[in-house]
């Protein structure tokens, strides 16, 4: 039988200054017991009804985040867990399981009011435990929130990088095969006998078309009709591979008039090799352009990541275009936007002056608010996310609006509280909006407000332009 005494409780660092008579009062109203290995002391959703004093063994605490088990740590002899004075926690958010033979003393929550009223030193000791616990847990939750955000950004970035990277590999391989076929084309071209004036006219026309290349925006029906028209014309001119040539010519904006213009400079017997040579040049040009655009996209993504994380700067406030951070946030979250088919509306005041901000921190604000809006738009028909920026006296005003289901009226006033979340277990830690509030209000002396009703939720962030 486990026996609890004031001397035993004085081995607890938090209780060593508490008078013996108060510790005895605590013991007389508590239950000293043993819990076998593997048995749960608490679990998510269950009411927190006791203060637990760990005497022997260990209490392992963990929760599930995104379906993955995350251990918070072990409470060992001398630790105090559970309900504490002035705590607002009502239900457990994680699991507590006995490791080995867990020996604990449990004090009922129903006696806490009497404890606070009658025993000052004991109350002060337990409040100190609570403030330390909140500080430690807040740090853990903030880290989890950042890791969750980083995971989403990483997944989106990996997808965004994969597309241009795959395009470079694909086009490089195609270009290599294409160049390996060049000798056959070269044989037919080398046999051509044309006047220098004719050659100049043909090459001038080719470079004119290539330099003005812009793929025409055609519907499938329009593209098919134009390809058929060009194919018929090339067949009439006895050009080999007429269908393939026509397909590429249409992509570069060739018209039947262009083909006829070429024909006036090319002897009839050389029409086929010349048009096939032009086609080869166009295909090569298109592949090189695709590789260049894909490489440029990767470079832009790298710049966005670098700017988003603000890797090259210190932690002081600096004047910056607030639109840069918003743009880079959309780059990071672009995959989720496209995946859900969300329409983005931007109403940006490009005349807004540079704002004195902590760039990296404020990017966390845009990430949390936009990410939350994307979550709210899941499954919403005609999902629309609107970003507005404007100058409001000495403030830069940014509004993030979604047409999701809205935030219930009864919880709007609580959304900036630490650990409060409306998301399912494992999908949120309740620290995202608390972090947003802290960065905007405490670090930037700004303000953040929310207006919400079904079909319209608007977060309004105001940041002083001059810090």
CSV table of C-alpha atoms in Angstrom, one decimal:
chain,number,residue,atom,x,y,z
A,1,UNK,CA,0.0,0.0,0.0
A,2,UNK,CA,1.4,3.4,-1.1
A,3,UNK,CA,1.8,5.8,1.8
A,4,UNK,CA,2.0,9.5,1.2
A,5,UNK,CA,3.6,11.9,3.7
A,6,UNK,CA,4.6,15.6,3.9
A,7,UNK,CA,8.2,14.4,3.9
A,8,UNK,CA,7.7,12.5,0.7
A,9,UNK,CA,6.0,15.5,-1.0
A,10,UNK,CA,8.8,17.8,0.1
A,11,UNK,CA,11.1,15.8,-2.2
A,12,UNK,CA,9.1,17.6,-5.0
A,13,UNK,CA,11.1,20.6,-6.1
A,14,UNK,CA,7.9,22.6,-6.4
A,15,UNK,CA,6.7,21.8,-2.9
A,16,UNK,CA,9.8,22.0,-0.8
A,17,UNK,CA,8.9,25.4,0.6
A,18,UNK,CA,5.3,24.5,1.4
A,19,UNK,CA,4.5,24.2,5.1
A,20,UNK,CA,3.9,20.6,6.4
A,21,UNK,CA,0.3,21.4,7.6
A,22,UNK,CA,-0.7,22.4,4.1
A,23,UNK,CA,0.9,19.3,2.6
A,24,UNK,CA,-1.0,17.2,5.1
A,25,UNK,CA,-4.2,18.9,4.2
A,26,UNK,CA,-3.5,18.0,0.6
A,27,UNK,CA,-2.7,14.4,1.5
A,28,UNK,CA,-5.9,14.0,3.6
A,29,UNK,CA,-8.0,15.0,0.6
A,30,UNK,CA,-6.1,13.0,-2.0
A,31,UNK,CA,-6.0,9.4,-3.1
A,32,UNK,CA,-2.6,7.6,-3.2
A,33,UNK,CA,-2.6,4.7,-5.6
A,34,UNK,CA,-0.7,2.5,-8.1
A,35,UNK,CA,-1.5,2.2,-11.8
A,36,UNK,CA,-0.2,-0.9,-13.7
A,37,UNK,CA,2.0,-0.6,-16.7
A,38,UNK,CA,0.2,0.3,-20.0
A,39,UNK,CA,-3.0,1.6,-18.3
A,40,UNK,CA,-4.2,5.0,-19.5
A,41,UNK,CA,-4.5,7.7,-16.9
A,42,UNK,CA,-6.1,10.1,-19.3
A,43,UNK,CA,-6.9,10.4,-23.1
A,44,UNK,CA,-8.2,13.0,-25.6
A,45,UNK,CA,-11.7,14.4,-24.9
A,46,UNK,CA,-11.8,13.1,-21.3
A,47,UNK,CA,-12.5,15.6,-18.5
A,48,UNK,CA,-9.4,16.7,-16.5
A,49,UNK,CA,-10.6,16.0,-12.9
A,50,UNK,CA,-7.5,15.6,-10.9
A,51,UNK,CA,-4.1,17.0,-10.0
A,52,UNK,CA,-1.5,14.2,-10.3
A,53,UNK,CA,1.6,14.0,-8.1
A,54,UNK,CA,4.1,11.5,-9.6
A,55,UNK,CA,5.7,9.5,-6.8
A,56,UNK,CA,7.2,6.5,-8.6
A,57,UNK,CA,7.4,5.1,-12.1
A,58,UNK,CA,6.7,7.2,-15.2
A,59,UNK,CA,3.8,8.7,-17.0
A,60,UNK,CA,4.3,8.9,-20.8
A,61,UNK,CA,2.4,11.6,-22.6
A,62,UNK,CA,1.8,11.7,-26.3
A,63,UNK,CA,-0.7,12.8,-29.0
A,64,UNK,CA,-1.3,12.1,-32.7
A,65,UNK,CA,-0.5,14.7,-35.3
A,66,UNK,CA,-1.5,14.0,-38.8
A,67,UNK,CA,-1.9,10.3,-37.9
A,68,UNK,CA,1.6,10.1,-36.5
A,69,UNK,CA,2.3,9.5,-32.9
A,70,UNK,CA,4.2,12.4,-31.3
A,71,UNK,CA,5.6,11.9,-27.8
A,72,UNK,CA,5.5,15.0,-25.5
A,73,UNK,CA,7.7,13.4,-22.9
A,74,UNK,CA,7.7,11.5,-19.7
A,75,UNK,CA,6.6,12.8,-16.2
A,76,UNK,CA,8.9,11.3,-13.6
A,77,UNK,CA,8.9,11.2,-9.8
A,78,UNK,CA,8.7,14.8,-8.5
A,79,UNK,CA,6.5,16.0,-11.4
A,80,UNK,CA,3.0,17.4,-11.1
A,81,UNK,CA,0.5,17.1,-13.9
A,82,UNK,CA,-3.2,17.4,-14.5
A,83,UNK,CA,-5.5,20.2,-13.3
A,84,UNK,CA,-3.8,23.2,-11.7
A,85,UNK,CA,-5.0,26.4,-10.1
A,86,UNK,CA,-6.6,28.9,-12.5
A,87,UNK,CA,-6.1,26.5,-15.4
A,88,UNK,CA,-8.7,26.9,-18.2
A,89,UNK,CA,-8.1,23.4,-19.5
A,90,UNK,CA,-11.2,21.3,-19.2
A,91,UNK,CA,-10.5,18.2,-21.3
A,92,UNK,CA,-7.3,16.4,-22.2
A,93,UNK,CA,-5.8,16.9,-25.7
A,94,UNK,CA,-3.4,13.9,-25.5
A,95,UNK,CA,-2.8,10.5,-23.9
A,96,UNK,CA,-1.2,9.7,-20.5
A,97,UNK,CA,-0.1,6.1,-20.1
A,98,UNK,CA,1.7,4.4,-17.1
A,99,UNK,CA,5.2,3.1,-17.8
A,100,UNK,CA,6.2,0.5,-15.3
A,101,UNK,CA,4.5,0.6,-11.9
A,102,UNK,CA,3.2,4.2,-11.8
A,103,UNK,CA,2.7,5.5,-8.2
A,104,UNK,CA,0.7,8.7,-7.9
A,105,UNK,CA,-1.3,10.8,-5.5
A,106,UNK,CA,-4.4,12.4,-7.1
A,107,UNK,CA,-6.1,15.5,-5.7
A,108,UNK,CA,-9.7,16.1,-6.9
A,109,UNK,CA,-10.5,19.2,-8.9
A,110,UNK,CA,-13.6,19.7,-6.8
A,111,UNK,CA,-11.4,20.7,-3.8
A,112,UNK,CA,-9.3,23.2,-5.8
A,113,UNK,CA,-11.4,26.2,-4.8
A,114,UNK,CA,-10.9,25.4,-1.1
A,115,UNK,CA,-7.2,24.9,-1.6
A,116,UNK,CA,-6.9,28.4,-3.3
A,117,UNK,CA,-8.9,30.0,-0.5
A,118,UNK,CA,-7.2,28.5,2.5
A,119,UNK,CA,-3.6,27.7,1.5
A,120,UNK,CA,-1.6,30.5,0.0
A,121,UNK,CA,1.9,28.8,-0.1
A,122,UNK,CA,0.5,25.6,-1.7
A,123,UNK,CA,-1.5,27.6,-4.2
A,124,UNK,CA,1.6,29.7,-5.1
A,125,UNK,CA,3.7,26.5,-5.6
A,126,UNK,CA,1.1,24.9,-7.9
A,127,UNK,CA,0.6,28.2,-9.9
A,128,UNK,CA,4.4,28.2,-10.5
A,129,UNK,CA,4.1,24.7,-11.8
A,130,UNK,CA,1.4,25.8,-14.2
A,131,UNK,CA,3.2,28.8,-15.6
A,132,UNK,CA,6.3,26.6,-16.3
A,133,UNK,CA,4.1,24.0,-17.9
A,134,UNK,CA,2.3,26.5,-20.1
A,135,UNK,CA,5.7,28.0,-21.2
A,136,UNK,CA,7.1,24.6,-22.1
A,137,UNK,CA,3.9,23.4,-23.8
A,138,UNK,CA,3.6,26.6,-25.8
A,139,UNK,CA,7.1,26.2,-27.1
A,140,UNK,CA,6.3,22.6,-28.2
A,141,UNK,CA,3.1,23.6,-29.8
A,142,UNK,CA,4.7,26.5,-31.6
A,143,UNK,CA,7.3,24.2,-33.0
A,144,UNK,CA,4.7,21.7,-34.1
A,145,UNK,CA,2.7,24.5,-35.8
A,146,UNK,CA,5.9,25.6,-37.6
A,147,UNK,CA,6.7,22.0,-38.6
A,148,UNK,CA,3.1,21.5,-39.9
A,149,UNK,CA,3.4,24.7,-41.9
A,150,UNK,CA,6.8,23.6,-43.2
A,151,UNK,CA,5.5,20.2,-44.2
A,152,UNK,CA,2.7,21.8,-46.2
A,153,UNK,CA,5.1,24.3,-47.8
A,154,UNK,CA,7.6,21.5,-48.6
A,155,UNK,CA,5.0,19.3,-50.2
A,156,UNK,CA,3.8,22.2,-52.4
A,157,UNK,CA,7.3,23.2,-53.2
A,158,UNK,CA,8.3,19.7,-54.1
A,159,UNK,CA,5.3,19.5,-56.5
A,160,UNK,CA,6.1,22.9,-58.0
A,161,UNK,CA,9.7,21.9,-58.6
A,162,UNK,CA,8.9,18.5,-59.9
A,163,UNK,CA,6.9,19.9,-62.9
A,164,UNK,CA,9.7,22.0,-64.4
A,165,UNK,CA,12.4,19.5,-63.5
A,166,UNK,CA,10.5,16.7,-65.2
A,167,UNK,CA,10.0,19.0,-68.2
A,168,UNK,CA,13.7,19.6,-68.5
A,169,UNK,CA,14.5,15.9,-68.4
A,170,UNK,CA,11.8,15.1,-70.9
A,171,UNK,CA,12.7,17.9,-73.3
A,172,UNK,CA,16.4,17.2,-73.0
A,173,UNK,CA,15.9,13.5,-74.0
A,174,UNK,CA,13.6,14.5,-76.8
A,175,UNK,CA,16.0,17.1,-78.0
A,176,UNK,CA,18.9,14.6,-78.0
A,177,UNK,CA,16.8,12.1,-80.1
A,178,UNK,CA,15.8,14.9,-82.4
A,179,UNK,CA,19.4,16.0,-83.0
A,180,UNK,CA,20.3,12.4,-83.7
A,181,UNK,CA,17.9,12.5,-86.6
A,182,UNK,CA,19.5,15.6,-88.0
A,183,UNK,CA,21.9,13.8,-90.5
A,184,UNK,CA,18.9,12.6,-92.6
A,185,UNK,CA,17.6,16.2,-92.8
A,186,UNK,CA,21.1,17.5,-93.5
A,187,UNK,CA,21.5,15.2,-96.5
A,188,UNK,CA,18.4,16.5,-98.2
A,189,UNK,CA,19.3,20.1,-97.4
A,190,UNK,CA,22.9,19.9,-98.6
A,191,UNK,CA,21.7,18.9,-102.0
A,192,UNK,CA,19.6,22.0,-102.5
A,193,UNK,CA,20.7,24.5,-105.1
A,194,UNK,CA,19.2,27.9,-104.5
A,195,UNK,CA,20.3,31.5,-105.2
A,196,UNK,CA,21.8,33.5,-102.3
A,197,UNK,CA,18.8,35.9,-102.6
A,198,UNK,CA,16.4,33.0,-102.2
A,199,UNK,CA,18.2,31.6,-99.2
A,200,UNK,CA,18.3,35.1,-97.6
A,201,UNK,CA,14.6,35.5,-98.1
A,202,UNK,CA,13.8,32.1,-96.6
A,203,UNK,CA,16.0,32.5,-93.6
A,204,UNK,CA,14.8,36.0,-93.0
A,205,UNK,CA,11.2,34.8,-93.0
A,206,UNK,CA,12.1,31.9,-90.6
A,207,UNK,CA,13.8,34.1,-88.1
A,208,UNK,CA,11.0,36.6,-88.3
A,209,UNK,CA,8.5,33.9,-87.3
A,210,UNK,CA,10.8,32.5,-84.6
A,211,UNK,CA,11.5,35.9,-83.1
A,212,UNK,CA,7.8,36.7,-82.9
A,213,UNK,CA,6.9,33.3,-81.5
A,214,UNK,CA,3.8,33.3,-79.3
A,215,UNK,CA,1.7,30.2,-79.3
A,216,UNK,CA,-1.8,31.1,-80.6
A,217,UNK,CA,-4.7,30.7,-78.2
A,218,UNK,CA,-6.9,28.4,-80.2
A,219,UNK,CA,-9.7,26.1,-79.2
A,220,UNK,CA,-9.4,22.5,-80.1
A,221,UNK,CA,-11.8,22.9,-83.0
A,222,UNK,CA,-9.9,26.0,-84.3
A,223,UNK,CA,-6.5,24.3,-84.0
A,224,UNK,CA,-7.7,21.1,-85.8
A,225,UNK,CA,-9.2,23.2,-88.6
A,226,UNK,CA,-6.0,25.2,-89.1
A,227,UNK,CA,-3.9,22.0,-89.1
A,228,UNK,CA,-6.1,20.4,-91.7
A,229,UNK,CA,-5.9,23.4,-93.9
A,230,UNK,CA,-2.1,23.5,-93.7
A,231,UNK,CA,-1.9,19.7,-94.2
A,232,UNK,CA,-3.9,20.0,-97.4
A,233,UNK,CA,-1.8,22.8,-98.7
A,234,UNK,CA,1.5,21.0,-97.9
A,235,UNK,CA,0.2,17.8,-99.5
A,236,UNK,CA,-0.7,19.8,-102.5
A,237,UNK,CA,2.9,21.0,-102.6
A,238,UNK,CA,4.1,17.4,-102.2
A,239,UNK,CA,5.9,18.1,-98.9
A,240,UNK,CA,6.8,14.9,-97.0
A,241,UNK,CA,5.6,14.5,-93.4
A,242,UNK,CA,3.0,17.1,-94.2
A,243,UNK,CA,0.8,16.3,-91.1
A,244,UNK,CA,3.7,16.6,-88.7
A,245,UNK,CA,5.0,19.8,-90.3
A,246,UNK,CA,1.5,21.3,-90.2
A,247,UNK,CA,1.1,20.5,-86.5
A,248,UNK,CA,4.3,22.4,-85.6
A,249,UNK,CA,3.6,25.2,-88.0
A,250,UNK,CA,0.3,25.9,-86.3
A,251,UNK,CA,2.0,26.0,-82.9
A,252,UNK,CA,4.3,28.7,-84.2
A,253,UNK,CA,1.4,30.7,-85.7
A,254,UNK,CA,2.0,29.8,-89.4
A,255,UNK,CA,-0.8,30.6,-91.7
A,256,UNK,CA,-1.5,29.4,-95.3
A,257,UNK,CA,-0.3,32.8,-96.4
A,258,UNK,CA,3.1,32.3,-94.7
A,259,UNK,CA,3.5,29.0,-96.6
A,260,UNK,CA,2.6,30.6,-99.9
A,261,UNK,CA,5.1,33.4,-99.1
A,262,UNK,CA,7.8,30.8,-98.6
A,263,UNK,CA,6.8,29.1,-101.8
A,264,UNK,CA,7.6,32.2,-103.9
A,265,UNK,CA,11.3,32.0,-102.8
A,266,UNK,CA,11.8,28.2,-103.1
A,267,UNK,CA,12.1,26.2,-106.3
A,268,UNK,CA,9.3,23.6,-106.5
A,269,UNK,CA,11.7,20.6,-106.4
A,270,UNK,CA,13.1,21.9,-103.1
A,271,UNK,CA,9.9,22.7,-101.3
A,272,UNK,CA,9.8,19.4,-99.3
A,273,UNK,CA,13.4,19.5,-97.9
A,274,UNK,CA,13.2,23.2,-97.1
A,275,UNK,CA,9.9,22.9,-95.3
A,276,UNK,CA,11.1,19.9,-93.4
A,277,UNK,CA,14.3,21.8,-92.5
A,278,UNK,CA,12.2,24.7,-91.3
A,279,UNK,CA,10.1,22.2,-89.3
A,280,UNK,CA,13.3,20.8,-87.7
A,281,UNK,CA,14.5,24.3,-86.7
A,282,UNK,CA,11.1,25.1,-85.2
A,283,UNK,CA,11.0,21.9,-83.2
A,284,UNK,CA,14.5,22.5,-81.9
A,285,UNK,CA,13.6,26.1,-81.0
A,286,UNK,CA,10.5,24.9,-79.2
A,287,UNK,CA,12.4,22.4,-77.1
A,288,UNK,CA,15.1,24.9,-76.2
A,289,UNK,CA,12.4,27.4,-75.2
A,290,UNK,CA,10.7,24.8,-73.0
A,291,UNK,CA,13.9,23.9,-71.3
A,292,UNK,CA,14.7,27.6,-70.8
A,293,UNK,CA,11.2,28.3,-69.3
A,294,UNK,CA,11.4,25.3,-67.0
A,295,UNK,CA,14.9,26.4,-65.8
A,296,UNK,CA,13.6,29.9,-65.2
A,297,UNK,CA,10.7,28.5,-63.2
A,298,UNK,CA,13.0,26.6,-61.0
A,299,UNK,CA,15.2,29.7,-60.5
A,300,UNK,CA,12.1,31.8,-59.6
A,301,UNK,CA,11.0,29.1,-57.0
A,302,UNK,CA,14.4,29.2,-55.4
A,303,UNK,CA,14.3,33.0,-55.2
A,304,UNK,CA,10.8,32.8,-53.7
A,305,UNK,CA,12.0,30.3,-51.1
A,306,UNK,CA,15.0,32.4,-50.3
A,307,UNK,CA,13.0,35.6,-50.0
A,308,UNK,CA,10.2,33.8,-48.1
A,309,UNK,CA,12.5,32.5,-45.4
A,310,UNK,CA,14.5,35.7,-45.5
A,311,UNK,CA,17.8,33.8,-45.3
A,312,UNK,CA,20.1,36.6,-46.2
A,313,UNK,CA,19.0,39.2,-43.7
A,314,UNK,CA,19.2,40.0,-40.0
A,315,UNK,CA,16.2,40.1,-37.6
A,316,UNK,CA,15.8,43.9,-37.6
A,317,UNK,CA,12.8,45.6,-39.2
A,318,UNK,CA,13.4,46.7,-42.8
A,319,UNK,CA,11.3,48.6,-45.3
A,320,UNK,CA,9.9,46.1,-47.8
A,321,UNK,CA,7.2,45.9,-50.5
A,322,UNK,CA,4.4,44.0,-48.6
A,323,UNK,CA,3.3,42.4,-51.9
A,324,UNK,CA,6.5,40.5,-52.2
A,325,UNK,CA,5.8,38.4,-49.1
A,326,UNK,CA,2.2,37.8,-50.2
A,327,UNK,CA,3.4,36.8,-53.7
A,328,UNK,CA,6.0,34.4,-52.4
A,329,UNK,CA,3.4,32.8,-50.0
A,330,UNK,CA,1.2,32.0,-52.9
A,331,UNK,CA,4.2,30.5,-54.7
A,332,UNK,CA,4.7,28.3,-51.7
A,333,UNK,CA,1.0,27.3,-51.4
A,334,UNK,CA,0.3,27.3,-55.2
A,335,UNK,CA,0.0,23.5,-55.3
A,336,UNK,CA,-2.8,23.5,-52.8
A,337,UNK,CA,-4.6,26.3,-54.6
A,338,UNK,CA,-4.4,24.5,-57.9
A,339,UNK,CA,-5.3,21.1,-56.4
A,340,UNK,CA,-8.6,22.5,-54.9
A,341,UNK,CA,-9.4,24.6,-58.0
A,342,UNK,CA,-9.6,27.8,-56.0
A,343,UNK,CA,-10.1,31.1,-57.9
A,344,UNK,CA,-7.6,33.8,-56.7
A,345,UNK,CA,-8.7,37.4,-56.9
A,346,UNK,CA,-6.1,40.1,-56.3
A,347,UNK,CA,-7.1,43.7,-55.7
A,348,UNK,CA,-3.7,45.2,-54.9
A,349,UNK,CA,-2.7,48.8,-54.4
A,350,UNK,CA,0.6,48.8,-56.2
A,351,UNK,CA,1.1,52.4,-55.0
A,352,UNK,CA,1.4,51.3,-51.4
A,353,UNK,CA,4.7,52.5,-50.0
A,354,UNK,CA,7.3,50.1,-48.5
A,355,UNK,CA,6.4,49.0,-45.0
A,356,UNK,CA,8.8,48.7,-42.1
A,357,UNK,CA,8.5,45.0,-41.0
A,358,UNK,CA,10.1,41.9,-39.8
A,359,UNK,CA,9.9,40.2,-43.2
A,360,UNK,CA,10.3,36.5,-42.1
A,361,UNK,CA,7.8,36.9,-39.3
A,362,UNK,CA,5.2,38.6,-41.4
A,363,UNK,CA,5.5,35.9,-44.0
A,364,UNK,CA,4.4,33.5,-41.3
A,365,UNK,CA,1.3,35.7,-40.9
A,366,UNK,CA,0.4,35.4,-44.6
A,367,UNK,CA,1.1,31.7,-44.6
A,368,UNK,CA,-1.2,31.0,-41.6
A,369,UNK,CA,-4.0,33.2,-42.9
A,370,UNK,CA,-3.9,32.0,-46.5
A,371,UNK,CA,-3.4,28.4,-45.4
A,372,UNK,CA,-6.5,28.6,-43.1
A,373,UNK,CA,-8.5,30.1,-45.9
A,374,UNK,CA,-7.6,27.3,-48.2
A,375,UNK,CA,-8.6,24.8,-45.5
A,376,UNK,CA,-12.0,26.6,-45.2
A,377,UNK,CA,-12.6,26.4,-48.9
A,378,UNK,CA,-12.2,22.6,-49.1
A,379,UNK,CA,-15.2,21.2,-50.9
A,380,UNK,CA,-16.8,24.7,-51.5
A,381,UNK,CA,-18.3,25.2,-55.0
A,382,UNK,CA,-16.8,28.2,-56.8
A,383,UNK,CA,-14.2,28.5,-54.1
A,384,UNK,CA,-12.7,32.0,-54.2
A,385,UNK,CA,-9.9,33.6,-52.2
A,386,UNK,CA,-9.5,37.3,-52.4
A,387,UNK,CA,-6.5,39.4,-51.4
A,388,UNK,CA,-6.8,43.1,-51.0
A,389,UNK,CA,-4.1,45.7,-50.1
A,390,UNK,CA,-4.6,49.4,-49.6
A,391,UNK,CA,-3.2,52.4,-47.6
A,392,UNK,CA,-5.3,53.3,-44.6
A,393,UNK,CA,-3.9,56.5,-43.1
A,394,UNK,CA,-0.5,55.5,-41.6
A,395,UNK,CA,-1.2,51.8,-42.0
A,396,UNK,CA,-0.9,49.2,-44.8
A,397,UNK,CA,-4.1,47.3,-44.7
A,398,UNK,CA,-4.3,43.7,-46.0
A,399,UNK,CA,-7.6,41.8,-46.3
A,400,UNK,CA,-7.8,38.0,-46.8
A,401,UNK,CA,-11.3,36.9,-47.7
A,402,UNK,CA,-12.8,33.5,-48.5
A,403,UNK,CA,-16.3,32.4,-49.4
A,404,UNK,CA,-16.2,29.4,-47.2
A,405,UNK,CA,-18.8,28.3,-44.6
A,406,UNK,CA,-17.6,30.9,-42.0
A,407,UNK,CA,-16.6,30.8,-38.4
A,408,UNK,CA,-19.5,30.1,-35.9
A,409,UNK,CA,-20.4,33.2,-34.0
A,410,UNK,CA,-20.0,31.6,-30.6
A,411,UNK,CA,-16.2,30.9,-31.2
A,412,UNK,CA,-15.1,34.0,-33.2
A,413,UNK,CA,-14.0,35.7,-30.0
A,414,UNK,CA,-11.8,32.7,-29.1
A,415,UNK,CA,-9.9,32.1,-32.3
A,416,UNK,CA,-6.8,34.0,-31.2
A,417,UNK,CA,-6.5,32.1,-27.9
A,418,UNK,CA,-3.5,29.8,-27.4
A,419,UNK,CA,-4.3,26.1,-28.1
A,420,UNK,CA,-7.8,26.9,-29.4
A,421,UNK,CA,-8.5,25.2,-32.7
A,422,UNK,CA,-11.6,24.2,-34.7
A,423,UNK,CA,-9.7,21.6,-36.8
A,424,UNK,CA,-9.8,17.9,-36.3
A,425,UNK,CA,-7.2,16.2,-34.0
A,426,UNK,CA,-3.9,16.1,-35.9
A,427,UNK,CA,-4.7,18.9,-38.3
A,428,UNK,CA,-4.1,21.9,-36.0
A,429,UNK,CA,-2.3,22.8,-32.8
A,430,UNK,CA,-4.3,26.0,-32.0
A,431,UNK,CA,-1.1,28.1,-32.2
A,432,UNK,CA,-1.4,29.4,-35.8
A,433,UNK,CA,-3.7,32.3,-35.1
A,434,UNK,CA,-2.2,33.0,-31.7
A,435,UNK,CA,1.2,33.3,-33.5
A,436,UNK,CA,-0.4,35.6,-36.1
A,437,UNK,CA,-1.9,37.8,-33.3
A,438,UNK,CA,1.5,38.0,-31.5
A,439,UNK,CA,3.5,38.9,-34.6
A,440,UNK,CA,1.0,41.5,-35.8
A,441,UNK,CA,0.1,43.1,-32.5
A,442,UNK,CA,3.1,42.6,-30.3
A,443,UNK,CA,6.0,42.7,-32.8
A,444,UNK,CA,4.5,45.2,-35.3
A,445,UNK,CA,2.2,47.3,-33.1
A,446,UNK,CA,-0.6,46.6,-35.6
A,447,UNK,CA,-4.0,45.1,-35.4
A,448,UNK,CA,-5.9,42.1,-36.7
A,449,UNK,CA,-9.7,41.7,-36.9
A,450,UNK,CA,-12.0,39.1,-38.3
A,451,UNK,CA,-15.5,39.4,-39.7
A,452,UNK,CA,-17.3,36.2,-40.5
A,453,UNK,CA,-20.6,35.0,-41.8
A,454,UNK,CA,-21.6,32.0,-44.0
A,455,UNK,CA,-20.0,32.7,-47.4
A,456,UNK,CA,-17.8,35.5,-46.3
A,457,UNK,CA,-14.9,35.4,-43.8
A,458,UNK,CA,-12.5,38.3,-43.8
A,459,UNK,CA,-9.3,38.7,-41.8
A,460,UNK,CA,-8.0,42.3,-41.8
A,461,UNK,CA,-4.4,43.0,-40.9
A,462,UNK,CA,-3.2,46.6,-40.4
A,463,UNK,CA,0.6,47.2,-40.1
A,464,UNK,CA,2.1,50.7,-39.4
A,465,UNK,CA,3.9,51.8,-42.5
A,466,UNK,CA,6.8,53.3,-40.6
A,467,UNK,CA,7.1,50.6,-37.9
